[in-house]
CSV table of C-alpha atoms and ligand atoms in Angstrom, one decimal:
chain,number,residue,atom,x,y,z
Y,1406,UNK,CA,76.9,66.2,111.2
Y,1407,UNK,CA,78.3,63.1,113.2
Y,1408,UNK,CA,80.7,60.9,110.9
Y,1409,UNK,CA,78.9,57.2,109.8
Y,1410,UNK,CA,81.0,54.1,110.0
Y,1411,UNK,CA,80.3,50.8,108.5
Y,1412,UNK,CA,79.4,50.1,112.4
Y,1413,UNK,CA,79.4,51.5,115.7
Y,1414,UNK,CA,79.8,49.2,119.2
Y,1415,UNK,CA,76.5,48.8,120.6
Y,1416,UNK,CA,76.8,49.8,124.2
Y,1417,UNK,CA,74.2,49.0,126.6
Y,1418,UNK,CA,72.2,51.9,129.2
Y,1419,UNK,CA,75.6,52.4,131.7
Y,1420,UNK,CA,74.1,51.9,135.0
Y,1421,UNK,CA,73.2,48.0,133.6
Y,1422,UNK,CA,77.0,48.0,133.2
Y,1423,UNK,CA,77.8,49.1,136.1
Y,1424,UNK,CA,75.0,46.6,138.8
Y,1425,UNK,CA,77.6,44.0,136.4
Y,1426,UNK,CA,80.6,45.5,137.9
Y,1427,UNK,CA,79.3,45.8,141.2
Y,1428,UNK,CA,79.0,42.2,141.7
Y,1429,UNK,CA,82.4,41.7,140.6
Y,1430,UNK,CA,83.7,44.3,143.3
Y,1431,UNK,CA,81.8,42.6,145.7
Y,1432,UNK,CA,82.9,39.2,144.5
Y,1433,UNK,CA,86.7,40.1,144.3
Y,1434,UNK,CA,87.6,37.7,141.7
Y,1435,UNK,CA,88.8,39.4,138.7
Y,1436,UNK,CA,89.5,36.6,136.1
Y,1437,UNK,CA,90.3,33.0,136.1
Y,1438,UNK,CA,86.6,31.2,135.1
Y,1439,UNK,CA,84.9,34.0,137.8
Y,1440,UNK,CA,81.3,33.9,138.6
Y,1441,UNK,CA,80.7,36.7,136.2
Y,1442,UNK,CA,81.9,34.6,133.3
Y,1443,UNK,CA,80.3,31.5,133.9
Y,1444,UNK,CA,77.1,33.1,134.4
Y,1445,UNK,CA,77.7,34.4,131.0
Y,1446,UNK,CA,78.8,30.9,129.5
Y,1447,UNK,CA,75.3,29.4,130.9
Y,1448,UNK,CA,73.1,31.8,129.4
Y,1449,UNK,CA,74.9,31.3,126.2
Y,1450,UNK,CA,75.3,27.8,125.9
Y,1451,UNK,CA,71.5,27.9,126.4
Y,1452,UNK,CA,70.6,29.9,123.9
Y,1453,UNK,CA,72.6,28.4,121.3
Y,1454,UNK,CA,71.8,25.2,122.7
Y,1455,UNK,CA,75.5,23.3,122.0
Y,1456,UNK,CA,76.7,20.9,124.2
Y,1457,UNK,CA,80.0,22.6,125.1
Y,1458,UNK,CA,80.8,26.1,125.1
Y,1459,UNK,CA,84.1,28.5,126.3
Y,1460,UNK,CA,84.3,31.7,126.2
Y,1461,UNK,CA,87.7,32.9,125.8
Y,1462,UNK,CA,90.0,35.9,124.7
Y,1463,UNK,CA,89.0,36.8,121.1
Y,1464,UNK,CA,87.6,34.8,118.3
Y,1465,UNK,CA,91.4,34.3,116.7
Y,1466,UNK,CA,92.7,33.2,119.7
Y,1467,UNK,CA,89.4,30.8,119.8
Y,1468,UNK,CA,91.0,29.8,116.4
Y,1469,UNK,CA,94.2,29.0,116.8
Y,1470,UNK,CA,92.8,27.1,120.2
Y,1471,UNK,CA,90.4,24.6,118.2
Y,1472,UNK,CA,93.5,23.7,116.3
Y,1473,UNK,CA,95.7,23.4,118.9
Y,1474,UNK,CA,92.8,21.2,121.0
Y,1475,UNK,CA,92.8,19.0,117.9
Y,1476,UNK,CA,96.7,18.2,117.3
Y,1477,UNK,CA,96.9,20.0,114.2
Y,1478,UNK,CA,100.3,21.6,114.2
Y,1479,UNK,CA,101.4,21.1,110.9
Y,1480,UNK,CA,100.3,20.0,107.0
Y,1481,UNK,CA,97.5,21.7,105.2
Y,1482,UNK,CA,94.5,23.0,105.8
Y,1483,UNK,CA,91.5,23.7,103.4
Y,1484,UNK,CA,90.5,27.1,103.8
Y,1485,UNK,CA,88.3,30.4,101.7
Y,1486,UNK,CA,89.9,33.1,100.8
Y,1487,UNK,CA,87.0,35.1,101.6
Y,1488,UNK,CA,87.0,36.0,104.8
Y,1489,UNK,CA,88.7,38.3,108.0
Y,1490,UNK,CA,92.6,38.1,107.9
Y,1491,UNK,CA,92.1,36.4,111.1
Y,1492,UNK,CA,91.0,33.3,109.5
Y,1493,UNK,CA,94.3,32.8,107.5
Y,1494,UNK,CA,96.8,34.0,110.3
Y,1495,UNK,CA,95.2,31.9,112.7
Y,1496,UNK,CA,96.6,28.6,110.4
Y,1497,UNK,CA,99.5,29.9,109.9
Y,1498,UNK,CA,100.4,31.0,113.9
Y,1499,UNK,CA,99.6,27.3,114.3
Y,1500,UNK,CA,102.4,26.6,111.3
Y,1501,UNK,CA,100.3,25.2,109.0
Y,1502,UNK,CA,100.0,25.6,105.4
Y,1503,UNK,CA,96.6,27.3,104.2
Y,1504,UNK,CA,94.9,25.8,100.7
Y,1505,UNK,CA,92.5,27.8,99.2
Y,1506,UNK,CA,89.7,26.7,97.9
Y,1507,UNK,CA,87.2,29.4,96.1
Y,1508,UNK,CA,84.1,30.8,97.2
Y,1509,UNK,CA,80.6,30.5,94.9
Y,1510,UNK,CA,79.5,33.9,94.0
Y,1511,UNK,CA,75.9,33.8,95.7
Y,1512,UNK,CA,76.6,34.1,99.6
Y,1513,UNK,CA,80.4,33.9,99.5
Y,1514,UNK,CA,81.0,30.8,101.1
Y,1515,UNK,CA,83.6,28.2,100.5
Y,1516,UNK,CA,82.5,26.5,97.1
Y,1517,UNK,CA,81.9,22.6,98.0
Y,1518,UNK,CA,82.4,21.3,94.8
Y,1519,UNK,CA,86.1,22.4,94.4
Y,1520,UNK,CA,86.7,21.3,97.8
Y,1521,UNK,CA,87.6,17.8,97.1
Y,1522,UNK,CA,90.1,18.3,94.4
Y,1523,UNK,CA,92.3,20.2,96.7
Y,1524,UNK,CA,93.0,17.5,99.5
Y,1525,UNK,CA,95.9,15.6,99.6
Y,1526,UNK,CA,98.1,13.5,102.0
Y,1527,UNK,CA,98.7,16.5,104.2
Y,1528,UNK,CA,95.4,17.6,104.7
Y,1529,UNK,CA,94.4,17.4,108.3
Y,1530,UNK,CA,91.3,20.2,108.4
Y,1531,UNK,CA,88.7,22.2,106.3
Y,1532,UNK,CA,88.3,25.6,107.8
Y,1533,UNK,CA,85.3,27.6,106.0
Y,1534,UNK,CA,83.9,30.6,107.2
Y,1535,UNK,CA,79.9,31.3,107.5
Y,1536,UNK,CA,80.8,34.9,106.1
Y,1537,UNK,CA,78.4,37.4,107.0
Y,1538,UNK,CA,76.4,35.2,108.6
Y,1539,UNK,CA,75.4,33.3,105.6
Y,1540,UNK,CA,75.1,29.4,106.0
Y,1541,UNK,CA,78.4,27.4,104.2
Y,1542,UNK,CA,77.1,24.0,102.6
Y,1543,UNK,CA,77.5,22.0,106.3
Y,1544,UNK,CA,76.2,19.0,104.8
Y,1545,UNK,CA,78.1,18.6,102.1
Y,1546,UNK,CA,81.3,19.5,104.2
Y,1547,UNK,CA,80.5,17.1,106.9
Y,1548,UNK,CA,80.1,14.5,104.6
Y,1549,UNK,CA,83.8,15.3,102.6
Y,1550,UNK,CA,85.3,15.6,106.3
Y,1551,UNK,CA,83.9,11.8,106.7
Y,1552,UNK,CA,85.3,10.7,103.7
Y,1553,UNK,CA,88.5,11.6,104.6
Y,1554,UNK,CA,89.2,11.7,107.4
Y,1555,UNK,CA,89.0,15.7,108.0
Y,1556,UNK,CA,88.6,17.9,111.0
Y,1557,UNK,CA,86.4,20.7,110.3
Y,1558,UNK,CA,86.4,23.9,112.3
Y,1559,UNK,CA,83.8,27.0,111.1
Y,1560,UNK,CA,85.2,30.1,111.6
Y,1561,UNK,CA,81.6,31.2,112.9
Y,1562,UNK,CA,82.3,34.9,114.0
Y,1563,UNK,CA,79.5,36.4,111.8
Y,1564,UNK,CA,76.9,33.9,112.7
Y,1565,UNK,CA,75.9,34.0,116.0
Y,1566,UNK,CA,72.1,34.2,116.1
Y,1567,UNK,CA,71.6,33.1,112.7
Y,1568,UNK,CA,69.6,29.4,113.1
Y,1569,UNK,CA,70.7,27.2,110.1
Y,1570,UNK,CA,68.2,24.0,109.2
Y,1571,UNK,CA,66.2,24.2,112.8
Y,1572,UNK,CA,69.7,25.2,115.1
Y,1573,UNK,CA,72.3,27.4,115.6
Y,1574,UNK,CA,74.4,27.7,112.7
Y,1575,UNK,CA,77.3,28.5,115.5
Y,1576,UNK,CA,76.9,24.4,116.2
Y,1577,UNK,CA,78.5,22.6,113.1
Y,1578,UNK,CA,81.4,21.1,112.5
Y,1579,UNK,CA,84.0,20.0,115.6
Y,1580,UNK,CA,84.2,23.2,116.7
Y,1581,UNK,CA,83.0,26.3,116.0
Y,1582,UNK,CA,84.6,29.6,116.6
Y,1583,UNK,CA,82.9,33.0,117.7
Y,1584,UNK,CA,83.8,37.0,118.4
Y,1585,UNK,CA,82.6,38.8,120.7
Y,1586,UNK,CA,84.7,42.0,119.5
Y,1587,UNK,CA,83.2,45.2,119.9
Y,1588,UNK,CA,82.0,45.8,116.3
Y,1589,UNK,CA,80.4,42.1,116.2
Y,1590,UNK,CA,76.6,41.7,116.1
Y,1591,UNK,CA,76.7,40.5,119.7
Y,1592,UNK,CA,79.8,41.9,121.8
Y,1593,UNK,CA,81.7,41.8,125.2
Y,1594,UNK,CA,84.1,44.7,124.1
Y,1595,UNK,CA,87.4,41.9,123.3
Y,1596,UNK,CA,85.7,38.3,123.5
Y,1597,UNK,CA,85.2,35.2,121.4
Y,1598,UNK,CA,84.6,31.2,121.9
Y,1599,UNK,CA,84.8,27.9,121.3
Y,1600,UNK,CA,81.7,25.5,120.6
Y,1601,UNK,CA,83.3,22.0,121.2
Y,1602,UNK,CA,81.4,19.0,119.4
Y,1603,UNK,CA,83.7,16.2,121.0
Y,1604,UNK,CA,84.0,16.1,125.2
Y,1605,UNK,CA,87.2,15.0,125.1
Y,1606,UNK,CA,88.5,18.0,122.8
Y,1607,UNK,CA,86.6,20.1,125.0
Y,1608,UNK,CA,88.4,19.3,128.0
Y,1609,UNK,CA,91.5,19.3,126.1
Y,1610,UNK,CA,90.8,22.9,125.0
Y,1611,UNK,CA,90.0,23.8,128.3
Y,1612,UNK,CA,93.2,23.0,129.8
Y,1613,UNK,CA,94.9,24.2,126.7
Y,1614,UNK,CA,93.3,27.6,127.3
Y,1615,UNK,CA,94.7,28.1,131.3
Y,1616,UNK,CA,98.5,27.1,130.4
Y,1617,UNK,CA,98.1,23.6,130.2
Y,1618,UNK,CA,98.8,22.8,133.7
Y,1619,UNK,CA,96.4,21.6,136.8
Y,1620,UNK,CA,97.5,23.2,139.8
Y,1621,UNK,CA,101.4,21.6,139.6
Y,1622,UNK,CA,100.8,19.1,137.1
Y,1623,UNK,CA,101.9,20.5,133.6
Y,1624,UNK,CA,99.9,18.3,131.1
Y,1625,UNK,CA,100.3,19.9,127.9
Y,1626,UNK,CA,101.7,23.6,126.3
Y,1627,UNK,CA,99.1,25.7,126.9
Y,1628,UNK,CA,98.6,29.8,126.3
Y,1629,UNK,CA,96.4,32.0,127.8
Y,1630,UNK,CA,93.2,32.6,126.2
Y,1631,UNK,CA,91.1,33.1,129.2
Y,1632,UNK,CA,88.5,36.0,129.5
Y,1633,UNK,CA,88.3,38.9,132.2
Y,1634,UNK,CA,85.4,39.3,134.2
Y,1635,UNK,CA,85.5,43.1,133.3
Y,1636,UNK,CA,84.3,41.6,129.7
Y,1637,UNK,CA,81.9,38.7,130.7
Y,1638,UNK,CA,79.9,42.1,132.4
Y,1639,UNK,CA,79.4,43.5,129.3
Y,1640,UNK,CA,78.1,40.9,127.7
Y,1641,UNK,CA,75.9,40.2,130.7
Y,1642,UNK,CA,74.5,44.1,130.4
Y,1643,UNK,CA,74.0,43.7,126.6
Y,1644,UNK,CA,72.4,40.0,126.8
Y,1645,UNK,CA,69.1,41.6,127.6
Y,1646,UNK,CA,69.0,43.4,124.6
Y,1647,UNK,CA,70.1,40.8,122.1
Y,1648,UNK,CA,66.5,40.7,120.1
Y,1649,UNK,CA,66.4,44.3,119.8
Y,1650,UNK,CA,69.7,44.8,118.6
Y,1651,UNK,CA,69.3,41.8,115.7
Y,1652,UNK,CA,65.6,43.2,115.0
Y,1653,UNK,CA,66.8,46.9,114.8
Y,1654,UNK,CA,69.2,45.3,111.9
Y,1655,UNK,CA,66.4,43.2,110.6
Y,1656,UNK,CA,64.4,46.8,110.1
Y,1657,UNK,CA,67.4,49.0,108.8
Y,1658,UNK,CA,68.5,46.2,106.5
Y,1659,UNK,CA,64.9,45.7,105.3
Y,1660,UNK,CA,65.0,49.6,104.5
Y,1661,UNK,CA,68.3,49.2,102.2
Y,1662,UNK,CA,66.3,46.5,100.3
Y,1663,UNK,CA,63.1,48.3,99.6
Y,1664,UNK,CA,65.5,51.5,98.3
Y,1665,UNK,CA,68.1,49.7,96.8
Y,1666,UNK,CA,66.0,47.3,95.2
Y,1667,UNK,CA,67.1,45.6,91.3
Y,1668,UNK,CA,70.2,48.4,91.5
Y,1669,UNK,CA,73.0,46.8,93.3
Y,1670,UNK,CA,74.6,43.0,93.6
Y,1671,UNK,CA,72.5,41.3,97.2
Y,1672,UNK,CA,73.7,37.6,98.4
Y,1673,UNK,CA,70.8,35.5,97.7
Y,1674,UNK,CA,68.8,34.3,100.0
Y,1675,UNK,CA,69.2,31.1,102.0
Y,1676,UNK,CA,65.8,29.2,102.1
Y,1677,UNK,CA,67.1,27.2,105.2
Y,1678,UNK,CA,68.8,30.3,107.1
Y,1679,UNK,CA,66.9,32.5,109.7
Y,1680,UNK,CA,69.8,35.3,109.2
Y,1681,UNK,CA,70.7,37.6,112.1
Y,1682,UNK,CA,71.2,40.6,109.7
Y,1683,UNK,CA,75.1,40.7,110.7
Y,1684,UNK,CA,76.2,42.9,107.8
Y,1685,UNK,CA,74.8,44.7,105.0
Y,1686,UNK,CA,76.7,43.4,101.6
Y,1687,UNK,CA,76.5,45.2,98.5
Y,1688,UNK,CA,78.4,44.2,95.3
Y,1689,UNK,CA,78.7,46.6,93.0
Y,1690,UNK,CA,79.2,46.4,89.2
Y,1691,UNK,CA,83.2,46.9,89.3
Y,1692,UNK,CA,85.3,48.5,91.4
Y,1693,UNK,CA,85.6,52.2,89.7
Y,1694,UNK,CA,81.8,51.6,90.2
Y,1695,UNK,CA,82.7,51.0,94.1
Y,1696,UNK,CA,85.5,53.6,94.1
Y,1697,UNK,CA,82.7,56.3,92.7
Y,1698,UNK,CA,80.3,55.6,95.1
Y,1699,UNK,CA,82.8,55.8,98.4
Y,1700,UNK,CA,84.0,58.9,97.3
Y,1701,UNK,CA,80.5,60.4,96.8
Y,1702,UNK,CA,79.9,58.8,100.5
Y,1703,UNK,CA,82.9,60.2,101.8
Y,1704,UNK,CA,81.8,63.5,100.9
Y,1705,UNK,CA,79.1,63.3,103.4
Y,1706,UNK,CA,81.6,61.7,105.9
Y,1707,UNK,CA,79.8,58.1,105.4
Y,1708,UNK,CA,82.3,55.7,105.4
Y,1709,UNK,CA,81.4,52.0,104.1
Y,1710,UNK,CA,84.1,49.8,104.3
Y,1711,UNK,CA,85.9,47.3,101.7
Y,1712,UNK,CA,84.9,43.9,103.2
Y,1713,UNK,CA,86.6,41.8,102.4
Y,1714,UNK,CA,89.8,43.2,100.4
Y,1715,UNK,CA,92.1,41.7,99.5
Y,1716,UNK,CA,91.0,38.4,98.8
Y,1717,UNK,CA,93.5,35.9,101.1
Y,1718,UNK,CA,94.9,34.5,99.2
Y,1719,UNK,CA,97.1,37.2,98.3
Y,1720,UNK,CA,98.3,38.4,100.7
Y,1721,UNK,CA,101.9,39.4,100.9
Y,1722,UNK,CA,103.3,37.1,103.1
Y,1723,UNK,CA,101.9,33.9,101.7
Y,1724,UNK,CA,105.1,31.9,100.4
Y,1725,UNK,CA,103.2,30.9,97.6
Y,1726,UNK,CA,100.7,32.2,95.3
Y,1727,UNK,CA,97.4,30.5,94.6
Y,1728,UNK,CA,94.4,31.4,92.4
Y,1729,UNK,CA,90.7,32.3,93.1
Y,1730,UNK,CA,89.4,34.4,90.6
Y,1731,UNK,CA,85.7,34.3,92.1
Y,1732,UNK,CA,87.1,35.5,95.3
Y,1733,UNK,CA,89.2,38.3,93.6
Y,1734,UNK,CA,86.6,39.3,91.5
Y,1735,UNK,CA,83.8,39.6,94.5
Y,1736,UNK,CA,86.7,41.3,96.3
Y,1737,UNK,CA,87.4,44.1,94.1
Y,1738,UNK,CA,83.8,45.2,93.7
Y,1739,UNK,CA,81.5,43.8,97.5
Y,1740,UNK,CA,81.7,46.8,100.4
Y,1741,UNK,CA,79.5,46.6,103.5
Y,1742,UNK,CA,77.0,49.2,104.2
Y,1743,UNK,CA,76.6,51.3,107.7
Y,1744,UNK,CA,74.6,49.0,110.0
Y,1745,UNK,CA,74.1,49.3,113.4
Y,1746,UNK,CA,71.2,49.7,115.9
Y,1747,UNK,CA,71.6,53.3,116.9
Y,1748,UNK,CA,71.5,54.1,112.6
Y,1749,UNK,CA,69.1,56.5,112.5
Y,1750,UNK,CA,66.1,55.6,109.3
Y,1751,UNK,CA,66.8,59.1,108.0
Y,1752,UNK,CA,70.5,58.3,107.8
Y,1753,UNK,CA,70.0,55.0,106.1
Y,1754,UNK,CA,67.7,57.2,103.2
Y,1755,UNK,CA,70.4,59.6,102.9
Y,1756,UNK,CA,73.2,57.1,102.5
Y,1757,UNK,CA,70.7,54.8,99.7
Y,1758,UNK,CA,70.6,57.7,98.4
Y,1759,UNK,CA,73.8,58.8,97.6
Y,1760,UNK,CA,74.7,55.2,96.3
Y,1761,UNK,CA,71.7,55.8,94.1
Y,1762,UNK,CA,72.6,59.1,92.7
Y,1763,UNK,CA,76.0,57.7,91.7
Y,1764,UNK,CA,75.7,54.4,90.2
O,989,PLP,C1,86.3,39.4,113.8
O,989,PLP,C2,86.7,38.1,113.1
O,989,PLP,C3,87.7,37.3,113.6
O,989,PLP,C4,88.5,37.7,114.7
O,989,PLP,O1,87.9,37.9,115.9
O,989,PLP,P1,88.6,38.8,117.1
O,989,PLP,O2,87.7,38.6,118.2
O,989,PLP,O3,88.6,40.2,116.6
O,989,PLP,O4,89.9,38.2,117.3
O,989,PLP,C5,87.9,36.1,112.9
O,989,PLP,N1,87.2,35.7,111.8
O,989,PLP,C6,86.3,36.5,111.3
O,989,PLP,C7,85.6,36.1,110.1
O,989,PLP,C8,86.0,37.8,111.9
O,989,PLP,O5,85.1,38.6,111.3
């Protein structure tokens, strides 16, 4: 029997790959903004419908670029603990100071309320995350940002194709930040991006992204976050198939529910939020609980995974040690269930299942 993983790349029918390639053999331009990728950007931007979108390198890179496009290259910035380690490094690669600020225990999100309590002079950003897709409070964060005088950039790798309040929930704040990794909902093998609110950022980020420089003229220090045209392929071959992979989720997740139903922790469900079925939470009663469950999975060489864990905000490294005992607590005892298109129904039983049977 084939080993399950939390997720598996969705790859698209090879020879759809390859007509991609093709055109890029024929075009003989390999990288720098090719034909490829801005085909690729276009269709995007479209879809999402956001005034300016770049694809770049990876979605940390896409990070640490929205705060680098913005001048924020030092004091603190108000972050969740909840969330990809990618999140935290990215503010500290820029040499900033991350503040955590605790999630709510319902979706997982940054909780709003605490939010304002933990600025001070040195704030310059809030950087929530919509984790797992979920919708953070973007009203409420918009207007704190306002008040003060705050930057916000969403960490939006989980959400693209989830439409938040009648648009893309990839659109909020002054910039939003996606990945296009392999094991993301939508993927071009290594990828991510930048949703620019501000035109002026956005051209700033642009130039930021090829080195800074215009032909000879060096305007700013800049860094390479610019994507192949071996990657903007991929995404062109999968692009097709973008419904059916979020409604092969939608089906597989809906199965989950109707077994697992009133016998394991679910987020709740966002009124507002049509989700894109990203991930597949679960938060179990405690960790032994968690711990009892893997191993009976393992058995059967399923493997969830622990996601998140550990909470950020302890991580080793961190000069300083702050508290978020929601965060910790969710930590300990949330794991994300296999999900992916090619997840066979029967598998899906077999796995609900064996969480059943060992409760
Ligand atoms: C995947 C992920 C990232 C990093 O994206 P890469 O493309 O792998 O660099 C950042 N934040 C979150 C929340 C993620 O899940």
């Amino acid at each position: 029997m084939c080993k399950i993983f939390v997720t598996k790349p969705y790859l698209p029918p090879q020879d759809e790959y390859t007509s991609q390639v093709e055109k890029i053999f024929q075009a003989c331009q390999l990288t720098n903004q090719g034909p490829r990728l801005r085909e690729l950007e276009e269709k995007i931007q479209s879809f999402l419908k956001v005034p300016h979108f770049q694809y770049v390198t990876n979605g940390t890179i896409a990070l640490q670029l929205a705060l680098e496009a913005l001048d924020i290259r030092e004091g603190e910035i108000i972050t969740t603990p909840f969330s990809y380690v990618a999140t935290t490094s990215s503010i500290l690669w820029q040499r900033c100071k991350p503040i955590f600020v605790d999630i709510e225990p319902h979706n997982f999100t940054i909780d709003v309320s605490k939010i304002e309590a933990a600025i001070t002079s040195k704030t310059r950003a809030i950087m929530p995350v919509h984790v797992f897709g979920y919708a953070c409070d973007t009203e409420q964060i918009e207007n704190i940002a306002r008040k003060h005088g705050l930057k916000v950039i969403y960490d939006a790798a989980h959400a693209f194709a989830s439409v938040y309040k009648g648009r893309s929930l990839c659109g909020y704040g002054d910039v939003s930040t996606l990945s296009f990794h392999a094991t993301k909902l939508y993927h071009t093998v290594e990828g991510g991006a930048c949703i620019v609110r501000d035109e002026i950022v956005n051209t700033k980020l642009d130039l930021i992204k090829r080195f800074g420089h215009n032909g000879n003229t060096h305007l700013c220090l800049g860094i390479n976050g610019k994507q192949s045209e071996f990657h903007a392929a991929m995404g062109l071959a999968i692009w097709p198939h973008l419904t059916e992979i979020v409604q092969a989720r939608k089906r597989i997740s809906a199965e989950y529910d109707e077994l697992l139903a009133g016998a394991i922790g679910r987020p709740m469900e966002q009124k507002d939020l049509l989700y894109n079925y990203a991930y597949y939470p679960v938060l179990f009663k405690n960790e032994a609980q968690l711990l009892r469950v893997f191993a009976a999975l393992e058995k059967e060489d399923i493997y969830p995974r622990r996601y998140f864990y550990p909470s950020l905000n302890t991580l080793p490294y961190l000069q300083e040690k702050q508290h978020c005992p929601v965060s910790e607590d969710i930590c300990s005892r949330i794991a994300c269930l296999p999900l992916y298109p090619a997840l066979a129904i029967t598998d899906v039983r077999r796995i609900a299942h064996i969480i059943l049977e060992n409760l």
